[in-house]
Coordinates of C-alpha atoms in Angstrom, one line a residue:
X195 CA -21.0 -23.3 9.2
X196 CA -21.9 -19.9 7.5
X197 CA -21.0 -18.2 11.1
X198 CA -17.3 -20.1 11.3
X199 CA -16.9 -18.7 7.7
X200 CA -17.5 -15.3 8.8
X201 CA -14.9 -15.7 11.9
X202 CA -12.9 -17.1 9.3
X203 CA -12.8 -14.4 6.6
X204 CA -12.6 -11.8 9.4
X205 CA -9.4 -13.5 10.6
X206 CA -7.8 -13.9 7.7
X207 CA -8.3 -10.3 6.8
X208 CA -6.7 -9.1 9.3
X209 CA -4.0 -11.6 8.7
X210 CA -3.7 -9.6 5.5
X211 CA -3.7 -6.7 7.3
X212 CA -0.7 -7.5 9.1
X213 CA 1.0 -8.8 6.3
X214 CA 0.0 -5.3 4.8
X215 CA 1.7 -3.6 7.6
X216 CA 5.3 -5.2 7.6
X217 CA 5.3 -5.7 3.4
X218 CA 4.5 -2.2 3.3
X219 CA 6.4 -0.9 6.0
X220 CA 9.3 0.2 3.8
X221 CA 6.9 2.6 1.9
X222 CA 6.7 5.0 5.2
X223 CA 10.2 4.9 6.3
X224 CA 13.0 3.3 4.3
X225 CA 13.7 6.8 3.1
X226 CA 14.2 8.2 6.3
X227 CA 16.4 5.6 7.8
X228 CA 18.2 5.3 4.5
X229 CA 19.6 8.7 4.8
X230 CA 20.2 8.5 9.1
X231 CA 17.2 11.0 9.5
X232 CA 15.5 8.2 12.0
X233 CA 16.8 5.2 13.4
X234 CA 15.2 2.3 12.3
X235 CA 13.1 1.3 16.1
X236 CA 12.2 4.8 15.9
X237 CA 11.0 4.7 12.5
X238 CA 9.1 1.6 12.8
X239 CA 7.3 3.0 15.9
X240 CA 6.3 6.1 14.4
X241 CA 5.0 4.5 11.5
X242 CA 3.0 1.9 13.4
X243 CA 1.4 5.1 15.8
X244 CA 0.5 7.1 12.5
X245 CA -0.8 4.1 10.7
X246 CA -3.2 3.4 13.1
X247 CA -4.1 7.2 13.5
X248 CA -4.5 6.9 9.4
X249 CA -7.0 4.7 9.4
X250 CA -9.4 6.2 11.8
X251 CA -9.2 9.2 9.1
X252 CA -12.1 8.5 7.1
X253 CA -13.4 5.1 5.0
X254 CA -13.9 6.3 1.6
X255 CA -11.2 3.7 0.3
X256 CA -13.5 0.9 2.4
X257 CA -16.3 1.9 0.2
X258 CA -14.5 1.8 -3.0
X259 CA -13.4 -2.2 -2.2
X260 CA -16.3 -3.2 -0.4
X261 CA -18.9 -2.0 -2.9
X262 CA -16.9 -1.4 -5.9
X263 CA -15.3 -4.5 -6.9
X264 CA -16.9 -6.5 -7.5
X265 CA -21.2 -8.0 -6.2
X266 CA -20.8 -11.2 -4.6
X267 CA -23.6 -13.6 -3.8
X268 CA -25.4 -14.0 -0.5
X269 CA -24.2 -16.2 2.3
X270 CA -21.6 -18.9 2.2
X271 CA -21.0 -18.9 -1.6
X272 CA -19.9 -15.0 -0.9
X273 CA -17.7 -16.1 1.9
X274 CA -15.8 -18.5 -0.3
X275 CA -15.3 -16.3 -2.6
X276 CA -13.4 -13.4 -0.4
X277 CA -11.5 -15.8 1.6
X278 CA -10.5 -16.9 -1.9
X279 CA -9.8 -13.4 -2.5
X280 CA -7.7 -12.9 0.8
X281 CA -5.5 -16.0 0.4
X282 CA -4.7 -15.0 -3.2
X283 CA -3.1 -11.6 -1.7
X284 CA -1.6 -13.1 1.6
X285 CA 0.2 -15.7 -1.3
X286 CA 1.5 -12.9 -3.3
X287 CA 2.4 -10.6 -0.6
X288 CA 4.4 -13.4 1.0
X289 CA 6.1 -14.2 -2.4
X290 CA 7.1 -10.6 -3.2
X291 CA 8.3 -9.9 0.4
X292 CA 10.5 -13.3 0.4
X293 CA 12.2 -11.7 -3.4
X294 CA 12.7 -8.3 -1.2
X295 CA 10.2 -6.9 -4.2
X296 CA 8.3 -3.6 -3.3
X297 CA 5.0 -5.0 -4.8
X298 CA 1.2 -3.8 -4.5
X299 CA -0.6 -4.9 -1.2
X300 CA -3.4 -3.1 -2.5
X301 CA -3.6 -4.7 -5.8
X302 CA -2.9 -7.6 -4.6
X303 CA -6.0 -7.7 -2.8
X304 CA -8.0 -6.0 -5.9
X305 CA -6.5 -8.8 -7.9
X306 CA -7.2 -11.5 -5.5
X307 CA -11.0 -10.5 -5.5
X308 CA -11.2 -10.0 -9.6
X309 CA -9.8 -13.5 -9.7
X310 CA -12.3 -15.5 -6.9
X311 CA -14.9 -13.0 -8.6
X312 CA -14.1 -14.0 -12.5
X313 CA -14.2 -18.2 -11.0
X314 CA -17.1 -18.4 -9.3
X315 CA -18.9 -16.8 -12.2
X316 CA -19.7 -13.5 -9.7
X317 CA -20.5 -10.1 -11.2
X318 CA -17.5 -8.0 -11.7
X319 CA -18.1 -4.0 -11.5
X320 CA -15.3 -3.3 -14.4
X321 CA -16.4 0.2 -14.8
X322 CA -16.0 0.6 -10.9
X323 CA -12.6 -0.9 -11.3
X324 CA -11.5 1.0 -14.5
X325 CA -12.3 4.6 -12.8
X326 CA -10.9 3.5 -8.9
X327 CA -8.0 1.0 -9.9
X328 CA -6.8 1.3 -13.1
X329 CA -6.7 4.9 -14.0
X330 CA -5.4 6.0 -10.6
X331 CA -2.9 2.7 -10.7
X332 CA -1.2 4.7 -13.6
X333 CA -2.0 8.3 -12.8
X334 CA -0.1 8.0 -8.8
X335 CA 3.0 6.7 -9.9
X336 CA 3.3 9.3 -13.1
X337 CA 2.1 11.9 -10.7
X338 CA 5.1 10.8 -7.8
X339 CA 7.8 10.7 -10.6
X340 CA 6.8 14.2 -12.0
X341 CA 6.2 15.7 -8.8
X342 CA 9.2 14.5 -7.0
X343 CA 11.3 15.4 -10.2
X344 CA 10.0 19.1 -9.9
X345 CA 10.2 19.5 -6.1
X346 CA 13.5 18.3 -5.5
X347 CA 14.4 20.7 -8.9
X348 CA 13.1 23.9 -6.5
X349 CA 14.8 22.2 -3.7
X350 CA 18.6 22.6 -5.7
X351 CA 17.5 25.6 -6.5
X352 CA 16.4 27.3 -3.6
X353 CA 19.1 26.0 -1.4
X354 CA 21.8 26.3 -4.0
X355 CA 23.7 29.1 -1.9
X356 CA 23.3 27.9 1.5
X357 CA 25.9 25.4 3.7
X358 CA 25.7 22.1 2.4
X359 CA 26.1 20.8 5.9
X360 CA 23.3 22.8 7.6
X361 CA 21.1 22.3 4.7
X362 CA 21.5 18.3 4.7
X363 CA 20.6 18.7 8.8
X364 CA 17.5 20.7 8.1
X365 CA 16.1 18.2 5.7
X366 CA 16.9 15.2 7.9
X367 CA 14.1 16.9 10.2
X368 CA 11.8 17.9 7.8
X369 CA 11.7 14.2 6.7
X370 CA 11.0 12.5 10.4
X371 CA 7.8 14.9 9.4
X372 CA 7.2 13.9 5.8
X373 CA 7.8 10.0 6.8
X374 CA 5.0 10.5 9.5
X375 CA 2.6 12.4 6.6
X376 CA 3.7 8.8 4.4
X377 CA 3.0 6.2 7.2
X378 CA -0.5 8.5 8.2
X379 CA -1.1 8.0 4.1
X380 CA -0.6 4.7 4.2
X381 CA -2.9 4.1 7.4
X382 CA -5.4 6.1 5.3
X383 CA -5.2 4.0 2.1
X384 CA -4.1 0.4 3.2
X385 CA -6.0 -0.6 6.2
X386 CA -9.5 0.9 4.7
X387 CA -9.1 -1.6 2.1
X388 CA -9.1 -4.6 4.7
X389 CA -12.0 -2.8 6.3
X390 CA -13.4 -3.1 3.2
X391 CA -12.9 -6.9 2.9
X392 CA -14.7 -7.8 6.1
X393 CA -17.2 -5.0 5.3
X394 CA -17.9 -7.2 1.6
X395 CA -18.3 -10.7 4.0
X396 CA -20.5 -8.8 6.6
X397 CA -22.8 -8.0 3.5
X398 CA -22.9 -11.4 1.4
X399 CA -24.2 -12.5 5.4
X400 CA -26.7 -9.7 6.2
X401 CA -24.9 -8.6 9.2
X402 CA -24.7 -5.5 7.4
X403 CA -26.7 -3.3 4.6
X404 CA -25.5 -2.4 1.2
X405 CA -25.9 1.5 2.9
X406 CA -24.6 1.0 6.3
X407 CA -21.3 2.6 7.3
X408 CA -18.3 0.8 7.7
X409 CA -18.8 -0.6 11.5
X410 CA -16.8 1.0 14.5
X411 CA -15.4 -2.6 15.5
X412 CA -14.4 -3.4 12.1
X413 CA -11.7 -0.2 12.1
X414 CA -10.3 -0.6 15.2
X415 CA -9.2 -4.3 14.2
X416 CA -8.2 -2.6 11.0
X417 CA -6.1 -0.3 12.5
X418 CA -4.3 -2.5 15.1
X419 CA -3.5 -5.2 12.5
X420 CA -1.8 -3.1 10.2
X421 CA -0.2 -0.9 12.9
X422 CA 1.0 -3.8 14.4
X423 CA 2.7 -5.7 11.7
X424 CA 4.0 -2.3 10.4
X425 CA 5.9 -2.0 14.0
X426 CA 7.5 -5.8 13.3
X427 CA 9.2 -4.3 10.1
X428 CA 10.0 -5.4 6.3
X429 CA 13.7 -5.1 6.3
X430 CA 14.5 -7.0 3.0
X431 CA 11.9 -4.2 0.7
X432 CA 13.4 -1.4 3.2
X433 CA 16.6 -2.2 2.0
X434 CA 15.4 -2.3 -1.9
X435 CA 13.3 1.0 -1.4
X436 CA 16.1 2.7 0.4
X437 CA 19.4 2.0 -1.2
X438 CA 18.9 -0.4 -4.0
X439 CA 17.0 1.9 -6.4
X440 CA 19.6 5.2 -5.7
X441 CA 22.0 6.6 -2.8
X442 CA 19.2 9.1 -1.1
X443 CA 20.5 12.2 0.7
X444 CA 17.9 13.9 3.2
X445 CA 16.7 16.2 0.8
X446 CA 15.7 14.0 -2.1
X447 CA 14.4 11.7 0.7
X448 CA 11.9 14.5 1.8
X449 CA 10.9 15.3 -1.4
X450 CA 9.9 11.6 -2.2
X451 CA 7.9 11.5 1.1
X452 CA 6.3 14.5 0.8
X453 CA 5.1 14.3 -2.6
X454 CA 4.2 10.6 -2.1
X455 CA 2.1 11.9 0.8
X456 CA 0.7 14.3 -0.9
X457 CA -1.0 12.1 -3.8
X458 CA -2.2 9.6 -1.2
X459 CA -4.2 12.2 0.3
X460 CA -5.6 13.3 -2.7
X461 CA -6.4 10.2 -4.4
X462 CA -8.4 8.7 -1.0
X463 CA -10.0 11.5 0.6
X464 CA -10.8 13.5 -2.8
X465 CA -11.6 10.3 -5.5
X466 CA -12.2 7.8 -2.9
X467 CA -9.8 5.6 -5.0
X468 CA -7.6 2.3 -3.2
X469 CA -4.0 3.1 -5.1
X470 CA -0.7 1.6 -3.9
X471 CA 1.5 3.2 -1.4
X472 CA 4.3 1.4 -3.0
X473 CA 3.7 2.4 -6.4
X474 CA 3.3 6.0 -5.5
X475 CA 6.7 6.5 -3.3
X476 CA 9.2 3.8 -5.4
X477 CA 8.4 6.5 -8.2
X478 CA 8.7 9.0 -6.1
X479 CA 11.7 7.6 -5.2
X480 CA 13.1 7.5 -8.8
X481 CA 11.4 11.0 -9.2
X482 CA 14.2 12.9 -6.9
X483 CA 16.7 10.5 -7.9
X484 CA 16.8 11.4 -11.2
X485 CA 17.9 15.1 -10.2
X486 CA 21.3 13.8 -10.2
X487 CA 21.6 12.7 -13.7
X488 CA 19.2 9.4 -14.9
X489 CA 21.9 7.0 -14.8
X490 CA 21.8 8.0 -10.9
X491 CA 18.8 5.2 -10.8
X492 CA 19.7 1.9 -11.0
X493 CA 17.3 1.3 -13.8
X494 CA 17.9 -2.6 -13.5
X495 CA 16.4 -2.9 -10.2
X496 CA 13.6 -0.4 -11.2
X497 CA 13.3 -3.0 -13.5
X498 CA 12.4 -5.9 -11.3
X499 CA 10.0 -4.2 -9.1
X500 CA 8.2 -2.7 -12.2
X501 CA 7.8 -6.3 -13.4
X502 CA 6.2 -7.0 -10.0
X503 CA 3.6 -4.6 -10.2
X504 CA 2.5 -6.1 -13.7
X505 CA 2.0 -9.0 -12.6
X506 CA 0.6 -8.2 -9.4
X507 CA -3.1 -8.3 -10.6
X508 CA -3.0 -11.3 -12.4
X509 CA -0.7 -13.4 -10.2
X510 CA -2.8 -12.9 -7.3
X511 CA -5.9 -13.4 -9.5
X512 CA -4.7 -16.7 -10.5
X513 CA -4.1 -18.3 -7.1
X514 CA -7.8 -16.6 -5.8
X515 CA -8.8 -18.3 -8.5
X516 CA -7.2 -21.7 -8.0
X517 CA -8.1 -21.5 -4.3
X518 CA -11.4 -20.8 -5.2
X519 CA -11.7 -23.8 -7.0
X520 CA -10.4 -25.6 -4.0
X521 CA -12.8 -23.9 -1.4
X522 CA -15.6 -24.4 -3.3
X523 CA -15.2 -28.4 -3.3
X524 CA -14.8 -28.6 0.2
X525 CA -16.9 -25.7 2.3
X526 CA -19.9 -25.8 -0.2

């Protein structure tokens, strides 16, 4: 029974994964096909090659969610509790994707284990999840709004006396380089948190030490799950990401991706800590936008996808938990 489990939990990780890769799939491109600087099959394939590149990059973020979390028990009470955990995130993804909402995969997940963690009575690390989650949830989008605001700033001001026309043509291919830098950052951040998952159920099993390294096997299944469902696309957030929000022109579209990119980076290979992709480029996104004038971003619909990421946590918390309480009827 405990080894079905297992093949269970790893299954519907990668599930997750997948469901990771086409949510998400907006984060790494919707910008660039927005303003014509990729075509969308183009897009999708180069984001699904440097998403799966990403997350052969390093597992720092797997560490973070594996270890960080929160301590679940041994064996098959463990089990139940992540694929709590994982069906708690696969809900909410699938709810946010159906409402075209650019919500948190990432948190999602977090929330999905505080919430199987907090029912069955598990240890939660709060301090872990107060330094990784918390803080950085608030520091990445401030720092894409800022950042973006100030780039795009130097960009109008740099480029203030050149041709409109060849200066819009530049930055459409700058950005099929900044959208690869996004969809490598999101290989990096999203797909290490899966591998942490199935890392967490190898442990509560003993298939795997508290000090071992995330397994070779483990990141190749990673990588191709997420790669794959980002190649199958997330049209309805691409379209809220990439036209909804403001009218991007190449420029502003670059300086979104790049910056987004940029904290990514930073915040997984430099503080080992799992933020969200979509957090950090939708403020991005608003960021550049906001060059314009601030009634440039259609603050309504900022709105609505700011509302998702509150509730993101809890709402995935609170179906982990109510699965939990199913799970734990019938496979203990």
């Amino acid at each position: 029974m405990e080894l079905a489990l297992v093949v269970a939990v790893v299954v519907i990780a990668l599930v997750f994964d997948y469901t990771n890769g086409f949510h998400d799939a907006a984060n790494a491109i919707a910008t660039s096909v927005s303003t014509r600087a990729l075509t969308p099959r183009v897009a999708l394939i180069m984001a699904a090659v440097c998403n799966f590149l990403g997350a052969l990059l390093g597992t720092e973020v797997a560490e973070t969610v594996g270890k960080g979390i929160i301590s679940t028990p041994a064996g098959q009470h463990g089990l139940v509790i992540v694929l709590s955990a994982l069906i708690g995130a696969i809900t909410w993804n699938l709810i946010t994707w159906y409402f075209g909402l650019p919500s948190s995969s990432s948190h999602a997940l977090i929330g999905g284990l505080v919430g199987a963690g907090i029912a069955s009575a598990s240890t939660v690390l709060w301090s872990g999840i107060l330094d990784k989650v918390v803080i950085p949830m608030v520091l990445s989008p401030s720092i894409g709004f800022v950042g973006a605001f100030l780039v795009m700033t130097a960009i109008l001001w740099l480029f203030r006396r050149s041709n409109p026309g060849r200066v819009t043509r530049g930055f459409r291919l700058a950005q099929s380089l900044s959208a690869a830098a996004m969809a490598l950052g999101h290989g990096l951040q999203d797909a290490q948190k899966t591998m942490g998952v199935i890392f967490l159920a190898l442990l509560t099993t003993g298939h795997v030490q508290q000090g071992d390294g995330i397994p070779l096997w483990v990141k190749l299944a990673a990588a191709t799950a997420i790669s794959l469902g980002t190649y199958s696309g997330g049209w309805r957030i691409m379209r809220t990401l990439g036209r909804r929000i403001i009218a991007l022109d190449p420029a502003r579209g670059f300086a979104s991706e790049a910056v987004a990119a940029t904290v990514l980076y930073v915040m997984a290979i430099g503080l080992h800590a799992p933020v969200s992709t979509t957090h950090t480029i939708t403020s991005a996104v608003m960021g550049a936008g906001a060059t314009k004038r601030l009634s440039a971003v259609r603050w309504g619909v900022a709105k609505g996808i700011i509302t998702a990421w509150i509730l993101t946590i809890p709402a995935a918390g609170a179906v982990a938990a109510a699965c939990y309480a199913v799970a734990h009827l019938v496979l203990e």
